[in-house]
GROMACS .gro file of N, CA and C in nm:
model
  483
    1MET      N    1  10.331 -15.443   4.821
    1MET     CA    2  10.355 -15.373   4.926
    1MET      C    3  10.195 -15.402   4.946
    2ALA      N    4  10.055 -15.374   4.862
    2ALA     CA    5   9.962 -15.360   4.941
    2ALA      C    6   9.916 -15.510   5.087
    3GLY      N    7   9.943 -15.620   5.111
    3GLY     CA    8   9.970 -15.665   5.222
    3GLY      C    9  10.001 -15.632   5.347
    4VAL      N   10  10.099 -15.545   5.362
    4VAL     CA   11  10.197 -15.490   5.484
    4VAL      C   12  10.063 -15.474   5.538
    5PRO      N   13   9.949 -15.339   5.532
    5PRO     CA   14   9.858 -15.266   5.689
    5PRO      C   15   9.769 -15.374   5.635
    6GLU      N   16   9.782 -15.469   5.583
    6GLU     CA   17   9.702 -15.561   5.590
    6GLU      C   18   9.728 -15.658   5.746
    7ILE      N   19   9.815 -15.646   5.726
    7ILE     CA   20   9.923 -15.774   5.833
    7ILE      C   21   9.934 -15.692   6.033
    8ASP      N   22   9.944 -15.525   5.993
    8ASP     CA   23   9.964 -15.462   6.036
    8ASP      C   24   9.856 -15.413   6.123
    9ARG      N   25   9.716 -15.457   6.084
    9ARG     CA   26   9.609 -15.377   6.114
    9ARG      C   27   9.532 -15.503   6.184
   10ASN      N   28   9.575 -15.692   6.085
   10ASN     CA   29   9.618 -15.735   6.193
   10ASN      C   30   9.679 -15.730   6.349
   11ILE      N   31   9.735 -15.725   6.285
   11ILE     CA   32   9.833 -15.714   6.468
   11ILE      C   33   9.767 -15.688   6.615
   12ARG      N   34   9.736 -15.559   6.549
   12ARG     CA   35   9.707 -15.407   6.620
   12ARG      C   36   9.559 -15.458   6.691
   13ALA      N   37   9.488 -15.587   6.581
   13ALA     CA   38   9.319 -15.542   6.624
   13ALA      C   39   9.406 -15.757   6.746
   14GLU      N   40   9.480 -15.760   6.739
   14GLU     CA   41   9.506 -15.891   6.797
   14GLU      C   42   9.606 -15.789   6.984
   15ASN      N   43   9.635 -15.718   6.953
   15ASN     CA   44   9.645 -15.665   7.037
   15ASN      C   45   9.547 -15.543   7.125
   16LEU      N   46   9.433 -15.531   7.106
   16LEU     CA   47   9.387 -15.501   7.155
   16LEU      C   48   9.259 -15.550   7.226
   17VAL      N   49   9.281 -15.698   7.102
   17VAL     CA   50   9.213 -15.780   7.266
   17VAL      C   51   9.238 -15.855   7.314
   18ARG      N   52   9.359 -15.912   7.312
   18ARG     CA   53   9.374 -15.797   7.445
   18ARG      C   54   9.410 -15.753   7.566
   19GLU      N   55   9.504 -15.712   7.507
   19GLU     CA   56   9.422 -15.520   7.648
   19GLU      C   57   9.225 -15.509   7.670
   20THR      N   58   9.212 -15.573   7.574
   20THR     CA   59   9.055 -15.577   7.741
   20THR      C   60   9.078 -15.697   7.756
   21LYS      N   61   9.094 -15.788   7.760
   21LYS     CA   62   9.034 -15.870   7.825
   21LYS      C   63   9.167 -15.890   7.981
   22VAL      N   64   9.259 -15.825   7.924
   22VAL     CA   65   9.276 -15.779   8.036
   22VAL      C   66   9.183 -15.648   8.157
   23LEU      N   67   9.211 -15.587   8.071
   23LEU     CA   68   9.164 -15.489   8.060
   23LEU      C   69   9.031 -15.476   8.159
   24ASN      N   70   8.938 -15.637   8.135
   24ASN     CA   71   8.828 -15.684   8.166
   24ASN      C   72   8.851 -15.732   8.316
   25ILE      N   73   8.973 -15.828   8.257
   25ILE     CA   74   8.980 -15.868   8.475
   25ILE      C   75   9.017 -15.803   8.551
   26ALA      N   76   9.098 -15.668   8.490
   26ALA     CA   77   9.104 -15.532   8.588
   26ALA      C   78   9.016 -15.477   8.654
   27ARG      N   79   8.917 -15.457   8.613
   27ARG     CA   80   8.745 -15.458   8.583
   27ARG      C   81   8.725 -15.508   8.777
   28LEU      N   82   8.714 -15.649   8.637
   28LEU     CA   83   8.606 -15.811   8.706
   28LEU      C   84   8.676 -15.678   8.873
   29ALA      N   85   8.803 -15.760   8.903
   29ALA     CA   86   8.844 -15.730   8.973
   29ALA      C   87   8.837 -15.667   9.122
   30THR      N   88   8.866 -15.531   9.065
   30THR     CA   89   8.784 -15.413   9.076
   30THR      C   90   8.652 -15.416   9.283
   31MET      N   91   8.575 -15.482   9.047
   31MET     CA   92   8.376 -15.495   9.102
   31MET      C   93   8.370 -15.591   9.194
   32LEU      N   94   8.442 -15.673   9.231
   32LEU     CA   95   8.381 -15.806   9.215
   32LEU      C   96   8.481 -15.776   9.437
   33VAL      N   97   8.560 -15.715   9.448
   33VAL     CA   98   8.598 -15.644   9.589
   33VAL      C   99   8.537 -15.559   9.615
   34ASP      N  100   8.483 -15.435   9.521
   34ASP     CA  101   8.421 -15.326   9.591
   34ASP      C  102   8.211 -15.398   9.640
   35LEU      N  103   8.191 -15.492   9.571
   35LEU     CA  104   8.063 -15.554   9.619
   35LEU      C  105   8.070 -15.704   9.722
   36PHE      N  106   8.136 -15.798   9.686
   36PHE     CA  107   8.225 -15.876   9.824
   36PHE      C  108   8.340 -15.881   9.872
   37GLY      N  109   8.391 -15.786   9.818
   37GLY     CA  110   8.492 -15.839   9.959
   37GLY      C  111   8.530 -15.704  10.085
   38LEU      N  112   8.583 -15.830  10.167
   38LEU     CA  113   8.589 -15.825  10.311
   38LEU      C  114   8.650 -15.691  10.404
   39ASP      N  115   8.662 -15.670  10.457
   39ASP     CA  116   8.754 -15.514  10.543
   39ASP      C  117   8.839 -15.649  10.652
   40GLU      N  118   8.852 -15.719  10.684
   40GLU     CA  119   8.952 -15.767  10.775
   40GLU      C  120   9.095 -15.760  10.635
   41PRO      N  121   9.140 -15.775  10.528
   41PRO     CA  122   9.221 -15.890  10.444
   41PRO      C  123   9.314 -15.751  10.456
   42PHE      N  124   9.215 -15.609  10.458
   42PHE     CA  125   9.196 -15.508  10.382
   42PHE      C  126   9.376 -15.411  10.502
   43GLU      N  127   9.274 -15.439  10.667
   43GLU     CA  128   9.339 -15.421  10.772
   43GLU      C  129   9.440 -15.439  10.893
   44LYS      N  130   9.465 -15.570  10.739
   44LYS     CA  131   9.554 -15.623  10.809
   44LYS      C  132   9.769 -15.685  10.680
   45ILE      N  133   9.652 -15.560  10.573
   45ILE     CA  134   9.753 -15.446  10.476
   45ILE      C  135   9.966 -15.416  10.514
   46GLY      N  136   9.903 -15.287  10.713
   46GLY     CA  137  10.001 -15.324  10.734
   46GLY      C  138  10.110 -15.165  10.696
   47LYS      N  139  10.086 -15.070  10.761
   47LYS     CA  140  10.162 -14.966  10.725
   47LYS      C  141  10.334 -14.992  10.647
   48ASP      N  142  10.367 -15.099  10.645
   48ASP     CA  143  10.486 -15.086  10.584
   48ASP      C  144  10.481 -15.111  10.419
   49LEU      N  145  10.362 -15.120  10.358
   49LEU     CA  146  10.301 -15.176  10.245
   49LEU      C  147  10.226 -15.099  10.209
   50GLU      N  148  10.199 -14.975  10.310
   50GLU     CA  149  10.098 -14.938  10.249
   50GLU      C  150  10.105 -14.850  10.136
   51GLY      N  151  10.068 -14.809  10.035
   51GLY     CA  152  10.036 -14.789   9.893
   51GLY      C  153  10.169 -14.846   9.813
   52GLN      N  154  10.205 -14.960   9.866
   52GLN     CA  155  10.328 -15.033   9.804
   52GLN      C  156  10.230 -15.114   9.646
   53GLU      N  157  10.302 -15.123   9.549
   53GLU     CA  158  10.232 -15.198   9.399
   53GLU      C  159  10.273 -15.378   9.402
   54VAL      N  160  10.216 -15.423   9.441
   54VAL     CA  161  10.178 -15.604   9.386
   54VAL      C  162  10.142 -15.575   9.202
   55GLU      N  163  10.289 -15.581   9.120
   55GLU     CA  164  10.181 -15.674   8.975
   55GLU      C  165  10.167 -15.801   8.972
   56LEU      N  166  10.046 -15.814   8.832
   56LEU     CA  167   9.998 -15.963   8.848
   56LEU      C  168  10.033 -15.904   8.716
   57TYR      N  169  10.094 -16.025   8.629
   57TYR     CA  170  10.156 -16.046   8.455
   57TYR      C  171  10.072 -16.199   8.418
   58LEU      N  172   9.990 -16.149   8.331
   58LEU     CA  173   9.997 -16.278   8.262
   58LEU      C  174  10.032 -16.294   8.105
   59ARG      N  175  10.066 -16.414   8.154
   59ARG     CA  176  10.176 -16.420   8.087
   59ARG      C  177  10.118 -16.501   7.915
   60ASN      N  178  10.062 -16.533   7.850
   60ASN     CA  179   9.983 -16.559   7.801
   60ASN      C  180   9.895 -16.451   7.744
   61LEU      N  181   9.818 -16.360   7.775
   61LEU     CA  182   9.747 -16.307   7.765
   61LEU      C  183   9.867 -16.154   7.683
   62ASP      N  184   9.972 -16.111   7.810
   62ASP     CA  185  10.120 -16.041   7.779
   62ASP      C  186  10.051 -15.908   7.807
   63GLY      N  187  10.009 -15.923   7.922
   63GLY     CA  188   9.959 -15.795   7.958
   63GLY      C  189   9.969 -15.865   8.126
   64TYR      N  190   9.915 -15.704   8.208
   64TYR     CA  191   9.997 -15.655   8.310
   64TYR      C  192   9.848 -15.557   8.374
   65ILE      N  193   9.842 -15.626   8.485
   65ILE     CA  194   9.777 -15.541   8.639
   65ILE      C  195   9.808 -15.506   8.766
   66THR      N  196   9.849 -15.426   8.816
   66THR     CA  197   9.903 -15.311   8.922
   66THR      C  198   9.804 -15.266   8.979
   67PHE      N  199   9.787 -15.402   9.140
   67PHE     CA  200   9.734 -15.358   9.251
   67PHE      C  201   9.843 -15.240   9.338
   68ILE      N  202   9.737 -15.190   9.349
   68ILE     CA  203   9.800 -15.132   9.518
   68ILE      C  204   9.761 -15.099   9.621
   69LEU      N  205   9.842 -15.180   9.657
   69LEU     CA  206   9.795 -15.160   9.932
   69LEU      C  207   9.771 -15.088   9.921
   70THR      N  208   9.654 -15.131   9.991
   70THR     CA  209   9.628 -15.077  10.161
   70THR      C  210   9.512 -15.090  10.191
   71SER      N  211   9.515 -15.002  10.318
   71SER     CA  212   9.431 -15.101  10.408
   71SER      C  213   9.277 -15.036  10.412
   72ASP      N  214   9.243 -14.927  10.354
   72ASP     CA  215   9.052 -14.949  10.349
   72ASP      C  216   9.049 -14.961  10.245
   73ARG      N  217   8.928 -15.124  10.208
   73ARG     CA  218   8.898 -15.138  10.133
   73ARG      C  219   8.821 -15.053   9.941
   74GLN      N  220   8.781 -14.966  10.132
   74GLN     CA  221   8.671 -14.851   9.956
   74GLN      C  222   8.816 -14.833   9.839
   75LYS      N  223   8.958 -14.779   9.911
   75LYS     CA  224   9.021 -14.694   9.802
   75LYS      C  225   9.080 -14.798   9.768
   76PHE      N  226   9.042 -14.930   9.737
   76PHE     CA  227   9.142 -15.034   9.723
   76PHE      C  228   9.154 -15.000   9.497
   77GLU      N  229   9.196 -14.985   9.441
   77GLU     CA  230   9.220 -15.084   9.296
   77GLU      C  231   9.357 -15.055   9.197
   78CYS      N  232   9.346 -15.074   9.174
   78CYS     CA  233   9.428 -15.121   9.013
   78CYS      C  234   9.357 -15.022   8.913
   79ARG      N  235   9.482 -15.093   8.754
   79ARG     CA  236   9.520 -15.069   8.678
   79ARG      C  237   9.516 -15.158   8.548
   80ALA      N  238   9.591 -15.121   8.468
   80ALA     CA  239   9.613 -15.256   8.360
   80ALA      C  240   9.677 -15.163   8.227
   81GLU      N  241   9.872 -15.188   8.382
   81GLU     CA  242   9.927 -15.157   8.275
   81GLU      C  243  10.041 -15.167   8.387
   82GLN      N  244  10.218 -15.211   8.430
   82GLN     CA  245  10.306 -15.205   8.375
   82GLN      C  246  10.341 -15.140   8.536
   83ALA      N  247  10.399 -15.230   8.622
   83ALA     CA  248  10.345 -15.102   8.755
   83ALA      C  249  10.556 -15.070   8.760
   84ASN      N  250  10.525 -14.909   8.830
   84ASN     CA  251  10.621 -14.905   8.788
   84ASN      C  252  10.748 -14.898   8.882
   85LYS      N  253  10.728 -14.941   9.007
   85LYS     CA  254  10.868 -15.040   9.159
   85LYS      C  255  10.758 -15.096   9.221
   86PRO      N  256  10.801 -15.277   9.174
   86PRO     CA  257  10.654 -15.293   9.205
   86PRO      C  258  10.712 -15.358   9.321
   87LEU      N  259  10.690 -15.477   9.438
   87LEU     CA  260  10.744 -15.503   9.578
   87LEU      C  261  10.759 -15.668   9.564
   88ALA      N  262  10.629 -15.732   9.462
   88ALA     CA  263  10.664 -15.808   9.444
   88ALA      C  264  10.528 -15.877   9.315
   89LYS      N  265  10.596 -15.927   9.237
   89LYS     CA  266  10.531 -16.015   9.067
   89LYS      C  267  10.486 -16.100   9.132
   90ILE      N  268  10.345 -16.121   9.037
   90ILE     CA  269  10.285 -16.230   8.987
   90ILE      C  270  10.265 -16.256   8.890
   91ILE      N  271  10.343 -16.374   8.836
   91ILE     CA  272  10.278 -16.429   8.727
   91ILE      C  273  10.260 -16.588   8.674
   92ILE      N  274  10.105 -16.563   8.647
   92ILE     CA  275   9.961 -16.648   8.572
   92ILE      C  276  10.119 -16.666   8.428
   93MET      N  277  10.094 -16.867   8.458
   93MET     CA  278  10.164 -16.897   8.353
   93MET      C  279  10.044 -17.003   8.281
   94VAL      N  280  10.014 -17.016   8.286
   94VAL     CA  281   9.879 -17.074   8.253
   94VAL      C  282   9.799 -17.058   8.123
   95LYS      N  283   9.783 -17.171   8.058
   95LYS     CA  284   9.709 -17.067   7.921
   95LYS      C  285   9.644 -17.006   7.903
   96GLU      N  286   9.550 -16.918   7.757
   96GLU     CA  287   9.459 -16.767   7.811
   96GLU      C  288   9.352 -16.892   7.855
   97GLU      N  289   9.305 -16.989   7.770
   97GLU     CA  290   9.172 -16.992   7.835
   97GLU      C  291   9.202 -17.070   7.968
   98ASN      N  292   9.284 -17.064   7.992
   98ASN     CA  293   9.251 -17.048   8.177
   98ASN      C  294   9.289 -17.018   8.240
   99ILE      N  295   9.350 -16.897   8.198
   99ILE     CA  296   9.352 -16.745   8.291
   99ILE      C  297   9.224 -16.738   8.418
  100ILE      N  298   9.147 -16.655   8.345
  100ILE     CA  299   8.945 -16.679   8.423
  100ILE      C  300   8.910 -16.762   8.513
  101LYS      N  301   8.957 -16.873   8.513
  101LYS     CA  302   8.960 -17.048   8.569
  101LYS      C  303   9.016 -17.007   8.675
  102VAL      N  304   9.173 -16.988   8.714
  102VAL     CA  305   9.268 -16.954   8.822
  102VAL      C  306   9.194 -16.839   8.853
  103ILE      N  307   9.225 -16.755   8.806
  103ILE     CA  308   9.140 -16.652   8.893
  103ILE      C  309   9.003 -16.615   8.975
  104SER      N  310   8.994 -16.712   8.968
  104SER     CA  311   8.828 -16.675   9.030
  104SER      C  312   8.810 -16.784   9.084
  105ASN      N  313   8.907 -16.884   9.084
  105ASN     CA  314   8.927 -17.058   9.207
  105ASN      C  315   9.027 -16.899   9.286
  106ILE      N  316   9.116 -16.873   9.221
  106ILE     CA  317   9.091 -16.758   9.357
  106ILE      C  318   9.062 -16.619   9.491
  107ILE      N  319   8.997 -16.603   9.446
  107ILE     CA  320   8.886 -16.549   9.449
  107ILE      C  321   8.760 -16.526   9.494
  108ARG      N  322   8.773 -16.681   9.446
  108ARG     CA  323   8.637 -16.680   9.575
  108ARG      C  324   8.703 -16.830   9.642
  109SER      N  325   8.818 -16.817   9.722
  109SER     CA  326   8.845 -16.871   9.785
  109SER      C  327   8.839 -16.855   9.950
  110LYS      N  328   8.888 -16.895   9.995
  110LYS     CA  329   8.805 -16.766  10.197
  110LYS      C  330   8.909 -16.748  10.206
  111SER      N  331   8.971 -16.638  10.308
  111SER     CA  332   9.092 -16.580  10.268
  111SER      C  333   9.130 -16.628  10.505
  112ASN      N  334   9.170 -16.752  10.457
  112ASN     CA  335   9.266 -16.784  10.554
  112ASN      C  336   9.355 -16.884  10.524
  113ILE      N  337   9.391 -16.995  10.623
  113ILE     CA  338   9.580 -16.998  10.597
  113ILE      C  339   9.521 -17.175  10.551
  114PHE      N  340   9.322 -17.208  10.497
  114PHE     CA  341   9.310 -17.274  10.414
  114PHE      C  342   9.267 -17.232  10.206
  115GLY      N  343   9.284 -17.118  10.249
  115GLY     CA  344   9.253 -17.046  10.146
  115GLY      C  345   9.367 -17.069  10.115
  116ILE      N  346   9.506 -16.976  10.242
  116ILE     CA  347   9.640 -16.999  10.069
  116ILE      C  348   9.703 -17.083  10.014
  117ILE      N  349   9.675 -17.226  10.225
  117ILE     CA  350   9.705 -17.345  10.111
  117ILE      C  351   9.640 -17.402   9.932
  118LYS      N  352   9.524 -17.350   9.954
  118LYS     CA  353   9.516 -17.410   9.862
  118LYS      C  354   9.589 -17.296   9.653
  119LEU      N  355   9.594 -17.262   9.733
  119LEU     CA  356   9.726 -17.158   9.599
  119LEU      C  357   9.851 -17.237   9.556
  120LEU      N  358   9.861 -17.349   9.660
  120LEU     CA  359  10.027 -17.422   9.624
  120LEU      C  360   9.943 -17.551   9.460
  121LYS      N  361   9.874 -17.485   9.427
  121LYS     CA  362   9.827 -17.619   9.324
  121LYS      C  363   9.831 -17.519   9.251
  122TYR      N  364   9.866 -17.384   9.246
  122TYR     CA  365   9.928 -17.313   9.151
  122TYR      C  366  10.049 -17.277   9.111
  123ILE      N  367  10.096 -17.281   9.298
  123ILE     CA  368  10.281 -17.207   9.251
  123ILE      C  369  10.346 -17.356   9.263
  124ILE      N  370  10.340 -17.521   9.251
  124ILE     CA  371  10.413 -17.606   9.284
  124ILE      C  372  10.422 -17.650   9.153
  125PRO      N  373  10.288 -17.661   9.170
  125PRO     CA  374  10.334 -17.714   8.938
  125PRO      C  375  10.435 -17.629   8.853
  126ARG      N  376  10.416 -17.483   8.886
  126ARG     CA  377  10.446 -17.324   8.864
  126ARG      C  378  10.374 -17.301   8.723
  127LYS      N  379  10.150 -17.277   8.778
  127LYS     CA  380  10.158 -17.196   8.689
  127LYS      C  381  10.129 -17.047   8.766
  128ALA      N  382  10.154 -17.044   8.864
  128ALA     CA  383  10.201 -16.940   8.903
  128ALA      C  384  10.315 -16.942   8.999
  129ILE      N  385  10.330 -16.770   8.933
  129ILE     CA  386  10.483 -16.790   9.022
  129ILE      C  387  10.492 -16.607   9.079
  130ILE      N  388  10.561 -16.659   9.224
  130ILE     CA  389  10.630 -16.510   9.257
  130ILE      C  390  10.724 -16.474   9.272
  131LYS      N  391  10.699 -16.327   9.230
  131LYS     CA  392  10.879 -16.287   9.298
  131LYS      C  393  10.899 -16.164   9.327
  132GLY      N  394  11.024 -16.155   9.378
  132GLY     CA  395  10.999 -16.094   9.548
  132GLY      C  396  10.890 -16.098   9.656
  133SER      N  397  10.874 -16.015   9.725
  133SER     CA  398  10.832 -15.981   9.881
  133SER      C  399  10.710 -16.141   9.804
  134TYR      N  400  10.735 -16.229   9.877
  134TYR     CA  401  10.564 -16.310   9.911
  134TYR      C  402  10.495 -16.243  10.009
  135LYS      N  403  10.526 -16.205  10.134
  135LYS     CA  404  10.439 -16.071  10.198
  135LYS      C  405  10.356 -15.974  10.192
  136ALA      N  406  10.403 -15.904  10.028
  136ALA     CA  407  10.323 -15.807   9.962
  136ALA      C  408  10.225 -15.974   9.920
  137ALA      N  409  10.259 -16.003   9.816
  137ALA     CA  410  10.189 -16.101   9.771
  137ALA      C  411  10.029 -16.193   9.723
  138ILE      N  412  10.081 -16.211   9.898
  138ILE     CA  413   9.998 -16.283   9.999
  138ILE      C  414   9.960 -16.226  10.064
  139LYS      N  415   9.929 -16.079  10.069
  139LYS     CA  416   9.923 -16.032  10.138
  139LYS      C  417   9.825 -15.976  10.026
  140LEU      N  418   9.779 -15.894   9.889
  140LEU     CA  419   9.728 -15.902   9.749
  140LEU      C  420   9.696 -15.997   9.782
  141VAL      N  421   9.698 -16.147   9.698
  141VAL     CA  422   9.588 -16.220   9.705
  141VAL      C  423   9.480 -16.248   9.799
  142ARG      N  424   9.510 -16.235   9.970
  142ARG     CA  425   9.398 -16.236  10.065
  142ARG      C  426   9.241 -16.110  10.023
  143CYS      N  427   9.326 -16.074  10.025
  143CYS     CA  428   9.208 -15.902  10.012
  143CYS      C  429   9.137 -15.960   9.878
  144LEU      N  430   9.208 -15.997   9.772
  144LEU     CA  431   9.124 -16.017   9.653
  144LEU      C  432   9.073 -16.203   9.671
  145MET      N  433   9.040 -16.221   9.806
  145MET     CA  434   8.997 -16.378   9.831
  145MET      C  435   8.803 -16.314   9.916
  146ILE      N  436   8.733 -16.339   9.845
  146ILE     CA  437   8.606 -16.285   9.932
  146ILE      C  438   8.461 -16.458   9.869
  147GLY      N  439   8.593 -16.517   9.985
  147GLY     CA  440   8.480 -16.664   9.962
  147GLY      C  441   8.412 -16.695  10.083
  148LYS      N  442   8.516 -16.575  10.193
  148LYS     CA  443   8.367 -16.532  10.319
  148LYS      C  444   8.244 -16.461  10.346
  149ASN      N  445   8.303 -16.404  10.192
  149ASN     CA  446   8.131 -16.305  10.179
  149ASN      C  447   7.972 -16.407  10.202
  150GLU      N  448   7.891 -16.416  10.302
  150GLU     CA  449   7.752 -16.394  10.334
  150GLU      C  450   7.689 -16.494  10.135
  151VAL      N  451   7.718 -16.436  10.094
  151VAL     CA  452   7.705 -16.491   9.938
  151VAL      C  453   7.745 -16.654   9.899
  152TYR      N  454   7.822 -16.606   9.969
  152TYR     CA  455   7.882 -16.764   9.958
  152TYR      C  456   7.749 -16.906  10.020
  153LYS      N  457   7.783 -16.843  10.164
  153LYS     CA  458   7.734 -16.902  10.268
  153LYS      C  459   7.520 -16.916  10.215
  154GLN      N  460   7.511 -16.832  10.151
  154GLN     CA  461   7.315 -16.827  10.178
  154GLN      C  462   7.299 -16.980  10.037
  155ASN      N  463   7.477 -16.929   9.985
  155ASN     CA  464   7.385 -17.013   9.734
  155ASN      C  465   7.449 -17.129   9.865
  156LYS      N  466   7.529 -17.192   9.992
  156LYS     CA  467   7.519 -17.311   9.999
  156LYS      C  468   7.407 -17.380  10.080
  157GLU      N  469   7.299 -17.286  10.135
  157GLU     CA  470   7.239 -17.371  10.171
  157GLU      C  471   7.125 -17.343  10.061
  158GLY      N  472   7.152 -17.342   9.944
  158GLY     CA  473   6.996 -17.371   9.840
  158GLY      C  474   6.941 -17.207   9.753
  159VAL      N  475   6.971 -17.142   9.827
  159VAL     CA  476   6.986 -17.016   9.814
  159VAL      C  477   6.984 -16.984   9.631
  160LYS      N  478   6.922 -17.033   9.524
  160LYS     CA  479   6.960 -16.904   9.421
  160LYS      C  480   7.018 -16.812   9.365
  161LEU      N  481   7.096 -16.735   9.329
  161LEU     CA  482   7.142 -16.600   9.287
  161LEU      C  483   7.098 -16.575   9.238
   0.00000   0.00000   0.00000
């Protein structure tokens, strides 16, 4: 019976590590939108989607991030928990070590039609699955896309950040 508490402790430690990773991803999304986000995609949310929840499920971390759609970028928030009544669910199906890479590619994309088309490389091979309202999921992703920010233009011109 001495081995049972050790197993329980290892499981709790693994769960804590996974939860911490998910929480850090949620914080990163919030910080990037706060620092480099653009107001334009938020203004296009519309009254019908205002206050609605969109859930991001990271399958290999078994973690949820809930985003609340808002037309005011300053009020953008997300929580590292499962949504109560999500209008859409986005499921990321990549390996744990590739989750940051996928989210980073989405965030660094421009919030235009070409940025949305770039997402097809995740949707077609089912690395990302959208359940529910495609409109709500795309509006959220466009809010997360900060590729049009000046910081990217400066970087391309050779200015080191």
